CSV table of C-alpha atoms and ligand atoms in Angstrom, one decimal:
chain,number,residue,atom,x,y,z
A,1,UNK,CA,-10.0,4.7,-102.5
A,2,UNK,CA,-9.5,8.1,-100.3
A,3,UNK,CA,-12.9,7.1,-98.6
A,4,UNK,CA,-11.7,3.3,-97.8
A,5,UNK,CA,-8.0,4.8,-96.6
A,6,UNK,CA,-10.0,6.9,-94.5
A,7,UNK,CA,-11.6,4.2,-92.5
A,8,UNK,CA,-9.0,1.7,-93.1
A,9,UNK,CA,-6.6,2.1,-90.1
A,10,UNK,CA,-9.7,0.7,-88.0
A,11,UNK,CA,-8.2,-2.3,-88.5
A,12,UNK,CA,-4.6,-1.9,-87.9
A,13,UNK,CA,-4.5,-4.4,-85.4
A,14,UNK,CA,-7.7,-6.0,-83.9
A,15,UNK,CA,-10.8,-4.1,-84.3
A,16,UNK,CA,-12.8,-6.3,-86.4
A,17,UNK,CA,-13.9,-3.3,-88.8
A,18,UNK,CA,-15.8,-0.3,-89.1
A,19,UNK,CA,-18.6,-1.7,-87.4
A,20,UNK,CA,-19.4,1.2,-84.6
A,21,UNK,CA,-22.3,2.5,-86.4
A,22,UNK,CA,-21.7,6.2,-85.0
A,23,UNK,CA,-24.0,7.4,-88.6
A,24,UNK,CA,-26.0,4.5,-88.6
A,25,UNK,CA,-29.6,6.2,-88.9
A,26,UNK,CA,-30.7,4.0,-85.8
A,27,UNK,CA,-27.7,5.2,-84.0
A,28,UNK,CA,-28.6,8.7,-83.8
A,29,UNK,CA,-26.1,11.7,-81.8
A,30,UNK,CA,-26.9,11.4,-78.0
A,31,UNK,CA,-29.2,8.9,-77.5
A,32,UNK,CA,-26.9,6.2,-76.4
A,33,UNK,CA,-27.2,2.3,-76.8
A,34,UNK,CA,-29.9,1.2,-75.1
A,35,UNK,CA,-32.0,3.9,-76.9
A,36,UNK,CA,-30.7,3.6,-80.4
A,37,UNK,CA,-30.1,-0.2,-81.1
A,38,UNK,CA,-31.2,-2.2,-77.8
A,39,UNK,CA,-35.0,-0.8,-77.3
A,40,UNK,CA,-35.7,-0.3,-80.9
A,41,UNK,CA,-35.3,-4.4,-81.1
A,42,UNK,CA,-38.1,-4.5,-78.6
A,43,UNK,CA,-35.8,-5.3,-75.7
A,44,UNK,CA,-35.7,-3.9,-72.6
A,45,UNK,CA,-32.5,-2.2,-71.5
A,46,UNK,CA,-30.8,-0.2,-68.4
A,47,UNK,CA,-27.9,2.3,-68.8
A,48,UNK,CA,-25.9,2.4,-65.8
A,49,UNK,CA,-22.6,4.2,-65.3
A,50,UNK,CA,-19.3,3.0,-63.7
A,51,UNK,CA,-16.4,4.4,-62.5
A,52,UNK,CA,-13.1,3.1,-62.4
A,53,UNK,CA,-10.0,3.4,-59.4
A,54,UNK,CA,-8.2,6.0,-62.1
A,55,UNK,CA,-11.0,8.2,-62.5
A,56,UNK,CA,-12.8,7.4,-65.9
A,57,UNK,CA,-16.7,7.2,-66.4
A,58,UNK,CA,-18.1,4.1,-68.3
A,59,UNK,CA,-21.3,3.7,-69.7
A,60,UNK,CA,-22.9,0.0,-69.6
A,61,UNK,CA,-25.9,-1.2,-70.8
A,62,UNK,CA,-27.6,-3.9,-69.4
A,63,UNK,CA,-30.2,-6.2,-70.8
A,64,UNK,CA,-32.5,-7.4,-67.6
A,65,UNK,CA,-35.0,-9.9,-69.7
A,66,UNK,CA,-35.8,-11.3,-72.6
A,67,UNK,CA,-37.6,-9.9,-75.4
A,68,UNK,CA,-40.9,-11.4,-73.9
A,69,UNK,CA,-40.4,-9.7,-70.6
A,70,UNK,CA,-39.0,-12.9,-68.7
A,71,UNK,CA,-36.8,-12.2,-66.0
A,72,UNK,CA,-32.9,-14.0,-66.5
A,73,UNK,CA,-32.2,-16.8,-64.3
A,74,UNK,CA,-29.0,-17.9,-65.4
A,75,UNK,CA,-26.8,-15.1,-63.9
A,76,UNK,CA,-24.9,-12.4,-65.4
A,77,UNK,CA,-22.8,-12.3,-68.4
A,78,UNK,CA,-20.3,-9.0,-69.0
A,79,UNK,CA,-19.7,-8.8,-72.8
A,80,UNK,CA,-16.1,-6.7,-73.8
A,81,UNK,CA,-15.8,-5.8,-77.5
A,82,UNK,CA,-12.4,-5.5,-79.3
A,83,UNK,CA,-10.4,-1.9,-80.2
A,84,UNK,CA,-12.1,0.4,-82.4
A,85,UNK,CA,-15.6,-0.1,-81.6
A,86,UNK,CA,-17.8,-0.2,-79.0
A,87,UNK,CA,-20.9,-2.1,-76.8
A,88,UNK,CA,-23.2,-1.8,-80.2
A,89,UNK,CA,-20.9,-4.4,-82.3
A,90,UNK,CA,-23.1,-7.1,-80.1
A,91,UNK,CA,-25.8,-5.8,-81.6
A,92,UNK,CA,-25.8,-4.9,-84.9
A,93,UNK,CA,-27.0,-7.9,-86.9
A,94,UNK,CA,-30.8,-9.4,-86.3
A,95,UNK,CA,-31.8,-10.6,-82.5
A,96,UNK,CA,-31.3,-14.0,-83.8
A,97,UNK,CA,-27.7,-13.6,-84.8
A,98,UNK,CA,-26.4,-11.4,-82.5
A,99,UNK,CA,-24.8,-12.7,-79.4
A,100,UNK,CA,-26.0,-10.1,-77.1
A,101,UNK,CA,-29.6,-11.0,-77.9
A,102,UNK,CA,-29.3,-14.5,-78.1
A,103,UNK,CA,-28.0,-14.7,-74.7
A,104,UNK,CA,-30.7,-12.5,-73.3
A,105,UNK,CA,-33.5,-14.5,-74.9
A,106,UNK,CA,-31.6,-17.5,-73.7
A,107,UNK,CA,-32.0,-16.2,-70.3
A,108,UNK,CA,-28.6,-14.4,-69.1
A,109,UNK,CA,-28.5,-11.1,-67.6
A,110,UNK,CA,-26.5,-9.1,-70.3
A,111,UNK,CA,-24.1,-6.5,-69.4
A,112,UNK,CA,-22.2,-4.8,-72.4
A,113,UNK,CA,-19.0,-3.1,-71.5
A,114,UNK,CA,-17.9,0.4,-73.4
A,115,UNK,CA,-14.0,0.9,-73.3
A,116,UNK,CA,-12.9,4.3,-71.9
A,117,UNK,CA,-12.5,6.6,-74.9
A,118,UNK,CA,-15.4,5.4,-77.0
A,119,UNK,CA,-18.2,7.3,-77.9
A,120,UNK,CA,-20.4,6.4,-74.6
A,121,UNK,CA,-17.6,6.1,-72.2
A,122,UNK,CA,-15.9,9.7,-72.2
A,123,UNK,CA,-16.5,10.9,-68.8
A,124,UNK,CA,-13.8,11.1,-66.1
A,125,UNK,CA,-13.6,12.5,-62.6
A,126,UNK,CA,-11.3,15.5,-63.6
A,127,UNK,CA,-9.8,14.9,-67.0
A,128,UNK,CA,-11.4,15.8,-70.6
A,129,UNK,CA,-10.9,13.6,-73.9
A,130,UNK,CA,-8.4,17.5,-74.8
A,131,UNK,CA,-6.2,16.4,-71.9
A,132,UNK,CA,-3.1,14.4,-72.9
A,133,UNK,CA,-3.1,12.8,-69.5
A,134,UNK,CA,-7.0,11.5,-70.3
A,135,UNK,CA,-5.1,9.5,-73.2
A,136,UNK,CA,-2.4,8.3,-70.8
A,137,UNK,CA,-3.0,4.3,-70.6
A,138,UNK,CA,-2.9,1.4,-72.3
A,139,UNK,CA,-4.4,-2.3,-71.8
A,140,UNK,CA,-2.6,-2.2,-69.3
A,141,UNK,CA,-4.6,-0.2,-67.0
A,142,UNK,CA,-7.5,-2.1,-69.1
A,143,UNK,CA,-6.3,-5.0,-67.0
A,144,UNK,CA,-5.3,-3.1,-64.0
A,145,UNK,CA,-8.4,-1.0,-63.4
A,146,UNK,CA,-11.6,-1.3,-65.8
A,147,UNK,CA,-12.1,-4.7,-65.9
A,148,UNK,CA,-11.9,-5.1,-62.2
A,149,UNK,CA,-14.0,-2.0,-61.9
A,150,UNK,CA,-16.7,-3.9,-64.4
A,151,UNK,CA,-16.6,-6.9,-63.1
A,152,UNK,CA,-17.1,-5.5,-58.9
A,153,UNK,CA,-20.1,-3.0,-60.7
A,154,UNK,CA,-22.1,-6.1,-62.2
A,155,UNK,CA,-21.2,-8.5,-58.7
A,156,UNK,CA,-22.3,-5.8,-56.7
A,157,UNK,CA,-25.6,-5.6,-58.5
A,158,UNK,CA,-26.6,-9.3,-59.0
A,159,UNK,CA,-24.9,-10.8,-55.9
A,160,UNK,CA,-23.8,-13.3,-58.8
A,161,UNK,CA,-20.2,-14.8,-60.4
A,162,UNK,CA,-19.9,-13.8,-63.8
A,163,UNK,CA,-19.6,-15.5,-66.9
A,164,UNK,CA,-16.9,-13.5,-69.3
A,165,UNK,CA,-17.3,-13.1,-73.3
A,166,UNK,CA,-14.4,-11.3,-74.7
A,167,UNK,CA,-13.4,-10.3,-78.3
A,168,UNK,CA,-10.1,-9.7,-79.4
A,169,UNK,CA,-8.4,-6.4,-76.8
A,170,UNK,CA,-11.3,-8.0,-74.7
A,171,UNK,CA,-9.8,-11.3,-74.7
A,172,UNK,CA,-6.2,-9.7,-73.8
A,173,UNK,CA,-7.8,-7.5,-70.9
A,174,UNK,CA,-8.9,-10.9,-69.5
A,175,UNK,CA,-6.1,-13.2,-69.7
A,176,UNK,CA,-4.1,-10.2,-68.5
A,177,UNK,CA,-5.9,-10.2,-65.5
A,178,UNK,CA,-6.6,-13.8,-65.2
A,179,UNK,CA,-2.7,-14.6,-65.8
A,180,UNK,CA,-2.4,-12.2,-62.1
A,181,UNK,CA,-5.0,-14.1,-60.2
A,182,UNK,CA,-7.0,-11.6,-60.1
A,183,UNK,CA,-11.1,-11.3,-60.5
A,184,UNK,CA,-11.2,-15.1,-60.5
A,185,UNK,CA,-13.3,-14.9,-57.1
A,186,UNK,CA,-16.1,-13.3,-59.1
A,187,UNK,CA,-15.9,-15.1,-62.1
A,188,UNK,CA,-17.6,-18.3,-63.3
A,189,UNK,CA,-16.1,-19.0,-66.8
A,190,UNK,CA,-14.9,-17.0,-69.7
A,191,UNK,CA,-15.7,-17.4,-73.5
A,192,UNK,CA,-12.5,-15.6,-76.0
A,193,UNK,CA,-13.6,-15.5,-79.3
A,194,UNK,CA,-10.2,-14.5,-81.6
A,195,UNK,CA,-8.0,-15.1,-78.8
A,196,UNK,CA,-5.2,-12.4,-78.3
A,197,UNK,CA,-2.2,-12.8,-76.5
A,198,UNK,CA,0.7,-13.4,-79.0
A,199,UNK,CA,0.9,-11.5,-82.0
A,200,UNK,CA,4.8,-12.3,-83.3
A,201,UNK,CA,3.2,-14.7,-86.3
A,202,UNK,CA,0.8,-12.6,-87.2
A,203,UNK,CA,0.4,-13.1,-91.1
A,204,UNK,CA,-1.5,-9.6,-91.8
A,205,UNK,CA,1.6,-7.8,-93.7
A,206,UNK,CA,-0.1,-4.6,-93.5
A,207,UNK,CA,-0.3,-4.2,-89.7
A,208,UNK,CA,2.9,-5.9,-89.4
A,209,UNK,CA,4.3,-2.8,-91.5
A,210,UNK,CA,2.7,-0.6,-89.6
A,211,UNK,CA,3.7,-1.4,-85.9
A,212,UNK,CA,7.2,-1.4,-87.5
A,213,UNK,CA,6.9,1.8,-88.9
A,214,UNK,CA,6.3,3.0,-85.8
A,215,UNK,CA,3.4,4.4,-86.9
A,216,UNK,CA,1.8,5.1,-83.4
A,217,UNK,CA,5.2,6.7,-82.0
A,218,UNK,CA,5.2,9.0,-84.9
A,219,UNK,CA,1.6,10.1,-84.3
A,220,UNK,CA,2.8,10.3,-80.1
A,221,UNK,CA,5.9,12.5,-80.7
A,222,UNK,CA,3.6,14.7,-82.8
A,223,UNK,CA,1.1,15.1,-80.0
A,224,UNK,CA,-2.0,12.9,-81.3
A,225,UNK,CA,-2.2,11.1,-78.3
A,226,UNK,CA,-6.1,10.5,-79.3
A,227,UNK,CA,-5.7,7.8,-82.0
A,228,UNK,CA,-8.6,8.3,-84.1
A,229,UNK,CA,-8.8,5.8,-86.8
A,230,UNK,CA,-10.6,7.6,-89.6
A,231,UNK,CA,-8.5,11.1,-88.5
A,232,UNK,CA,-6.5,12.7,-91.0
A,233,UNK,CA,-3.3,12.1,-90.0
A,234,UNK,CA,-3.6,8.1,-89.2
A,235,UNK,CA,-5.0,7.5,-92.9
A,236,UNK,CA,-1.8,9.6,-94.5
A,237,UNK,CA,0.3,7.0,-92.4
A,238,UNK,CA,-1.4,4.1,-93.7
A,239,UNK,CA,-1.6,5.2,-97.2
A,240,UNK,CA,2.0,5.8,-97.0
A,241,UNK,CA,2.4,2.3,-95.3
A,242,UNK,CA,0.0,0.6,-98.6
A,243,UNK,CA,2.3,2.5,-101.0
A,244,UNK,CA,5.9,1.3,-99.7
A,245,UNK,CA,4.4,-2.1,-99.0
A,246,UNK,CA,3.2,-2.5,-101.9
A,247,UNK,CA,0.0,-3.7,-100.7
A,248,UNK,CA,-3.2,-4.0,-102.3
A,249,UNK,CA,-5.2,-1.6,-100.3
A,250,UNK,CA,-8.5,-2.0,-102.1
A,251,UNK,CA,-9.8,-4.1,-99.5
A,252,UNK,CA,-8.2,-2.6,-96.0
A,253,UNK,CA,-10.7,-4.7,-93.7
A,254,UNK,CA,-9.6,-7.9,-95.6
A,255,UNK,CA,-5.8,-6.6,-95.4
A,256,UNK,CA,-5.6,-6.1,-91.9
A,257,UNK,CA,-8.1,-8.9,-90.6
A,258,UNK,CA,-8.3,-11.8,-92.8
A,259,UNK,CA,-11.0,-12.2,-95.3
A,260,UNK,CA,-14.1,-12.5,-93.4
A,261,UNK,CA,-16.8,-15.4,-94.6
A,262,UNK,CA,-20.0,-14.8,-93.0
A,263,UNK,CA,-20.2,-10.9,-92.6
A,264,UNK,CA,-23.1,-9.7,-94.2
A,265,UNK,CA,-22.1,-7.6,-96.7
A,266,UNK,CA,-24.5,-5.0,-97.3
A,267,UNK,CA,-23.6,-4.3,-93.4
A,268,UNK,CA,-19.8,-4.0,-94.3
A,269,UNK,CA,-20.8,-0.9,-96.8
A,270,UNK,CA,-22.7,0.5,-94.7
A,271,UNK,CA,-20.0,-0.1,-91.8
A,272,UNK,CA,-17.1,1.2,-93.9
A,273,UNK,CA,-18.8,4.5,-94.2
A,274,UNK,CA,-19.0,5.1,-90.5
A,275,UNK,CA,-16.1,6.9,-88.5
A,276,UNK,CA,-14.7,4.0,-85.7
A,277,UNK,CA,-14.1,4.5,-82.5
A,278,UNK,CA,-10.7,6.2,-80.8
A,279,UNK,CA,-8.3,4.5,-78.6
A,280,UNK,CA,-4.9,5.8,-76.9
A,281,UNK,CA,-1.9,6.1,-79.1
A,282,UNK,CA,-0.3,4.8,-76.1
A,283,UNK,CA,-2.4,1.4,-76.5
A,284,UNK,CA,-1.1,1.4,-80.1
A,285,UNK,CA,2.4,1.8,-79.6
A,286,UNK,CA,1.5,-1.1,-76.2
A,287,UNK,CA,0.8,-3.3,-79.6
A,288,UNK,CA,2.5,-2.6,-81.7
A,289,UNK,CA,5.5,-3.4,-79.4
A,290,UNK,CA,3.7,-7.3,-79.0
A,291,UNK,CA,4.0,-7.4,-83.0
A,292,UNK,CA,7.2,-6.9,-83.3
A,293,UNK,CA,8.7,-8.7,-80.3
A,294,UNK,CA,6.1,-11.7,-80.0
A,295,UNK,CA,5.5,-11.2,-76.0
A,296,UNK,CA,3.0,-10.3,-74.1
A,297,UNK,CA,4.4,-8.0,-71.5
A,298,UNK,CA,3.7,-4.6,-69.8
A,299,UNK,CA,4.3,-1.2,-71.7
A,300,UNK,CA,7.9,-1.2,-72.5
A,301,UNK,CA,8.6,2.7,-71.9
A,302,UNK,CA,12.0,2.7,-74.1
A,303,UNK,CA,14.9,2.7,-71.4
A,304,UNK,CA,16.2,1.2,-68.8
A,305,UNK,CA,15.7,4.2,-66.1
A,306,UNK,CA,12.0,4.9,-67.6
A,307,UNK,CA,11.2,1.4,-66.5
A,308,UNK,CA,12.3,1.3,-63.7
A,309,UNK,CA,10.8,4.3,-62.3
A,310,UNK,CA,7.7,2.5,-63.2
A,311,UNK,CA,8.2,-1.0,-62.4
A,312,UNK,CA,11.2,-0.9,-60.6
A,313,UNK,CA,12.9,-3.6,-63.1
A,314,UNK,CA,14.9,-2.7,-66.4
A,315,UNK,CA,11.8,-4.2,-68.8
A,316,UNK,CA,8.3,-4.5,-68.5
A,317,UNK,CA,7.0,-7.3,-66.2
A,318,UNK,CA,5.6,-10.2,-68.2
A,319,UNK,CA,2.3,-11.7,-68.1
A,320,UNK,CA,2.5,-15.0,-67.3
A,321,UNK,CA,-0.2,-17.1,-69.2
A,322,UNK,CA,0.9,-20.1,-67.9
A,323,UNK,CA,-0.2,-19.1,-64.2
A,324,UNK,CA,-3.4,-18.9,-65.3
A,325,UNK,CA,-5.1,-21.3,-62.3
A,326,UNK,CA,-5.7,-24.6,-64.2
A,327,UNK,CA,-9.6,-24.9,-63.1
A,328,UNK,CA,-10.8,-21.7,-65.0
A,329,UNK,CA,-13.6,-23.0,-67.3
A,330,UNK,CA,-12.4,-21.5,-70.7
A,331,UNK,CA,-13.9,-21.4,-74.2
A,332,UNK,CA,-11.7,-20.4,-76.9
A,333,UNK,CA,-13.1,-19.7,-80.2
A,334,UNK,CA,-10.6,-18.7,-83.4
A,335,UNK,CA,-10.5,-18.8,-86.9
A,336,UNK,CA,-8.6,-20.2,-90.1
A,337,UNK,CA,-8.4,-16.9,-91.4
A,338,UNK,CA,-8.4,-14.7,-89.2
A,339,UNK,CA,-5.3,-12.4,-89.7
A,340,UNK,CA,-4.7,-11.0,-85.8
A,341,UNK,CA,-5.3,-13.9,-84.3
A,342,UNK,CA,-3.5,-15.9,-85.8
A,343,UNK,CA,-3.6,-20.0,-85.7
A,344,UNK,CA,0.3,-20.2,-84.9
A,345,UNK,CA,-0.1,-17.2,-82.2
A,346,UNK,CA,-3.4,-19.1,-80.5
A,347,UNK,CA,-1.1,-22.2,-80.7
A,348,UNK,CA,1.4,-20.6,-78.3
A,349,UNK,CA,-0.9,-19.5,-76.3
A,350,UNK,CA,-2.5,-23.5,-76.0
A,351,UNK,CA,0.9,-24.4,-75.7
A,352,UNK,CA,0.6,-22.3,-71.9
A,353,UNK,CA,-2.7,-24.0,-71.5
A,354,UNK,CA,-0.5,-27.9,-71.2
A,355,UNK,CA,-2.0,-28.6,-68.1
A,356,UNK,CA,-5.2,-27.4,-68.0
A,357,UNK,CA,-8.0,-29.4,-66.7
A,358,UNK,CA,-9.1,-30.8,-69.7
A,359,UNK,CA,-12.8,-30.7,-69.1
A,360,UNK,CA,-12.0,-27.4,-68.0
A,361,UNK,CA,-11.0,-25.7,-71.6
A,362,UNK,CA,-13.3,-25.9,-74.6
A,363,UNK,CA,-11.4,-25.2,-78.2
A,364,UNK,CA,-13.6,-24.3,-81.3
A,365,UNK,CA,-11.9,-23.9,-84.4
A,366,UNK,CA,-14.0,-22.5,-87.4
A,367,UNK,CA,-11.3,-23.0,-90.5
A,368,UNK,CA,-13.6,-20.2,-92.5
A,369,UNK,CA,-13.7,-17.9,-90.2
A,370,UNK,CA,-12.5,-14.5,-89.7
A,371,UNK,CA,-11.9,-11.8,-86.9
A,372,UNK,CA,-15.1,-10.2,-87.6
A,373,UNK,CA,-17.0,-13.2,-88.1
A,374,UNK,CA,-16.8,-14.5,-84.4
A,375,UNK,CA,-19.0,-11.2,-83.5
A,376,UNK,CA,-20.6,-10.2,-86.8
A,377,UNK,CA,-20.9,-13.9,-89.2
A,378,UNK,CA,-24.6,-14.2,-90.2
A,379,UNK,CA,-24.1,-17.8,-89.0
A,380,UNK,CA,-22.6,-17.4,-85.9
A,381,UNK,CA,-25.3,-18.2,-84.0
A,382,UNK,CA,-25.2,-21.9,-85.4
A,383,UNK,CA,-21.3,-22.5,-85.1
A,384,UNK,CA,-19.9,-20.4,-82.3
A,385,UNK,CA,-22.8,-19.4,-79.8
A,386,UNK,CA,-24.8,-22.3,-79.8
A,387,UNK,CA,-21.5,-24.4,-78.5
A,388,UNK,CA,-20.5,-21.0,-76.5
A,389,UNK,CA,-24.1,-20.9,-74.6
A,390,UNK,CA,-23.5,-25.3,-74.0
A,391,UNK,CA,-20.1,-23.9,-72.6
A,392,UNK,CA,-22.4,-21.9,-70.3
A,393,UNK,CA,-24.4,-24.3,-69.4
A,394,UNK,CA,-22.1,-26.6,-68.1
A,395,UNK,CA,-19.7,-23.8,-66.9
B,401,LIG,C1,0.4,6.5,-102.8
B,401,LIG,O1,0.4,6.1,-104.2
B,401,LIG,C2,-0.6,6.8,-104.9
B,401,LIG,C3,-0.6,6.2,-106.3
B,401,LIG,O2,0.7,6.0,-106.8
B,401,LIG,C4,-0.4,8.3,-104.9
B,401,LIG,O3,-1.5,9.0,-105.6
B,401,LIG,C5,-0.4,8.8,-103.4
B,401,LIG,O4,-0.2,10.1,-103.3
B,401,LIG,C6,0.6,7.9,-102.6
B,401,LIG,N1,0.3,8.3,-101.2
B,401,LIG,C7,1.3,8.6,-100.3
B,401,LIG,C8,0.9,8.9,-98.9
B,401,LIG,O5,2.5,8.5,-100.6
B,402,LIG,C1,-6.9,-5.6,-105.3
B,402,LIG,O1,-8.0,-6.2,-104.7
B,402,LIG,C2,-9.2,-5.9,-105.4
B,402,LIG,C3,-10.4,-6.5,-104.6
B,402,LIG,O2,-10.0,-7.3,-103.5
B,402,LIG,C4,-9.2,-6.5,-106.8
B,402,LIG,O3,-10.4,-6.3,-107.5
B,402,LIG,C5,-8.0,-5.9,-107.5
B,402,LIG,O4,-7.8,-6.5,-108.8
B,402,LIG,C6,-6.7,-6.1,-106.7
B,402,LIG,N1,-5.6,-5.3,-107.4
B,402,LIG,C7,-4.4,-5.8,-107.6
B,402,LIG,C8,-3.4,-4.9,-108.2
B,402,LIG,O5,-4.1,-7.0,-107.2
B,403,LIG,C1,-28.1,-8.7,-94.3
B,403,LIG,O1,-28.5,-7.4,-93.9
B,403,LIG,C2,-29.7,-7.0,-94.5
B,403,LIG,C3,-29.9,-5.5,-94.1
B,403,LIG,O2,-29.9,-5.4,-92.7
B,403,LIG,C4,-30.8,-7.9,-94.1
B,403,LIG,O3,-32.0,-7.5,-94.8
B,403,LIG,C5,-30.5,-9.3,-94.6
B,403,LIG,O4,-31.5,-10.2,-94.1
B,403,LIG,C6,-29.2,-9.8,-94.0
B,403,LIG,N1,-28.8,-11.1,-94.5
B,403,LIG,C7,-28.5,-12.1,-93.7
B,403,LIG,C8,-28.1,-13.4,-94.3
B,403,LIG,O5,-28.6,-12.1,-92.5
């Protein structure tokens, strides 16, 4: 019980589990992802390193061929995983199930993004992950400077418009940015798998508990401005959250996410034993403040003058989904059960999505599925990428 508490916060909101395999054997201490799960699959892989307009270091991995040596000719693809983990949740089940490998056999150039804070992604020009100020964003400045900064590195380097695959925060990051016009001029189309926008119906009683517990303020006012999800203090919240709640905590993944389907489960044990990856407090409280108020708006700093010195307006500015340009070739993938993105919240968001071009927007509903199964189902291959890489092929 102490051991699944420990990991369980993972899952608060959108992580779709335990999956960054920091203590999986072939994920050994420095040897980053290309080394540890990209090469030892008999692919070749490139690290590269970018830096974004506020100053933090990013490690990408890139993916130049297929596993026979051919050289991509269908342009690049930049892959952005949800919170809690990192680049290696593409890549954890076989080459044939996992998405990052089916799209380099199928002859994309693969790019896999590491959020700033993960494991692989700690640098910054003059801040250390001991700095409060290093913690000091939210997806926000996801939107505002590392996706941009991503999407200019891989442009730069292929002279190519990108396709986009986002899961979960990776989804937000992109409809944040889309919803602004921005990046649109590099992009070619964008694949969301668990679509996140709205969260005010989420179903998942657990992490509706805790964002209204306040558990990430608590943590801030105490000075954890590192949210570590397996770190002492984060699973004595959540334990205390299970107990007043009176939720069945046995199963935290399931409680948080939705029960998945198609996750392999001797990966899940093995998952569930690994320590996930940190975010910023300040990113949890950013979400927390979506659950409980159902919009999708900027950091809401907690007072009038606060807000305006930062926006210079009394509340956060909103992000408008329904200024996302009506041409952008999108694929939306979500599931029946998946807990954080919930059907009524996706519904919303299709609801901005009125007058899209029609042959423009792509819907794929999987009624069995999960948050973790759009990256980690055994059969995902067969009911999500195969009509994902048609997407591609058109768009
Ligand atoms: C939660 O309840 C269990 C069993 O009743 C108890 O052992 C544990 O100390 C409680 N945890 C907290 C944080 O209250
Ligand atoms: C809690 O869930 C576990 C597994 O999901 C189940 O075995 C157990 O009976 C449940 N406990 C209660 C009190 O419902
Ligand atoms: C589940 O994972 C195990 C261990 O990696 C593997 O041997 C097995 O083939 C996987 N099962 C499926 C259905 O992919």
């Amino acid at each position: 019980m102490a051991n699944v508490l420990t990991v369980s916060i993972v899952v608060v909101f959108f992580c779709l589990c335990a999956c960054e395999a920091r203590k999986l054997p072939f994920l050994a201490a420095a040897d980053g992802i290309c080394k540890s799960v990209v090469e030892t699959q008999g692919y070749p892989c490139e690290e590269h390193k970018v830096e974004t307009k506020d100053g933090y270091i990013l490690s990408m991995q890139r993916i130049p061929a297929t596993r026979s040596g051919d050289k991509p000719n269908n342009g690049p693809v930049l892959l952005q995983h949800g919170l809690f983990i990192d680049a290696a949740s593409w890549l954890l089940n076989s080459p044939e199930q996992s998405l990052a490998f089916i799209l380099a056999d199928s002859g994309f150039d693969v790019w896999l993004a590491n959020t700033r804070g993960t494991k692989y992604s700690r640098g910054h020009t003059s801040l250390g992950p001991n700095d409060p100020a290093y913690w000091d964003w939210s997806w926000d400045e996801l939107a505002a400077y590392e996706l941009p900064a991503l999407f200019q590195y891989v442009h730069d380097h292929t002279g190519q418009k990108l396709r986009y695959v986002g899961h979960s925060l990776g989804t937000l990051m992109a409809l944040a940015v889309f919803s602004q016009h921005k990046l649109l001029n590099m992009l070619k189309s964008a694949a969301l798998l668990s679509p996140i926008a709205y969260l005010g119906q989420m179903p998942a009683q657990l992490a509706k508990a805790a964002a209204k517990s306040f558990l990430a303020e608590g943590l801030y006012w105490l000075g954890l401005h590192e949210f570590v999800p397996g770190g002492g203090a984060v699973a004595q919240l959540v334990e205390d959250i299970c107990n007043r709640t009176h939720s069945n905590c046995s199963n935290l993944m399931a409680a948080f996410t939705g029960n998945s389907c198609c996750v392999n489960s001797s990966k899940i044990d093995a998952l569930l034993e690994h320590e996930p990856q940190p975010t910023a407090t300040k990113n949890i409280i950013h979400i927390s403040q979506m659950i409980r108020r159902g919009t999708i708006a900027m950091y809401d700093y907690g007072s009038q003058a606060e807000n305006n010195k930062h926006y210079g307006q009394a509340s956060p500015p909103v992000y408008d989904m329904a200024s996302i340009p009506n041409d952008v070739p999108l694929f939306l993938g979500y599931g029946g059960q998946d807990m954080l993105s919930d059907v009524k919240d996706v519904q919303t968001l299709l609801n901005s999505f009125k007058d899209h071009d029609a042959d423009k927007l792509v819907l794929l509903y999987r009624k069995e599925y999960a948050h973790a199964d759009f990256v980690l189902g055994v059969n995902a291959n067969e009911v999500v990428y195969d009509p994902l890489m048609a997407f591609f092929k058109v768009h």
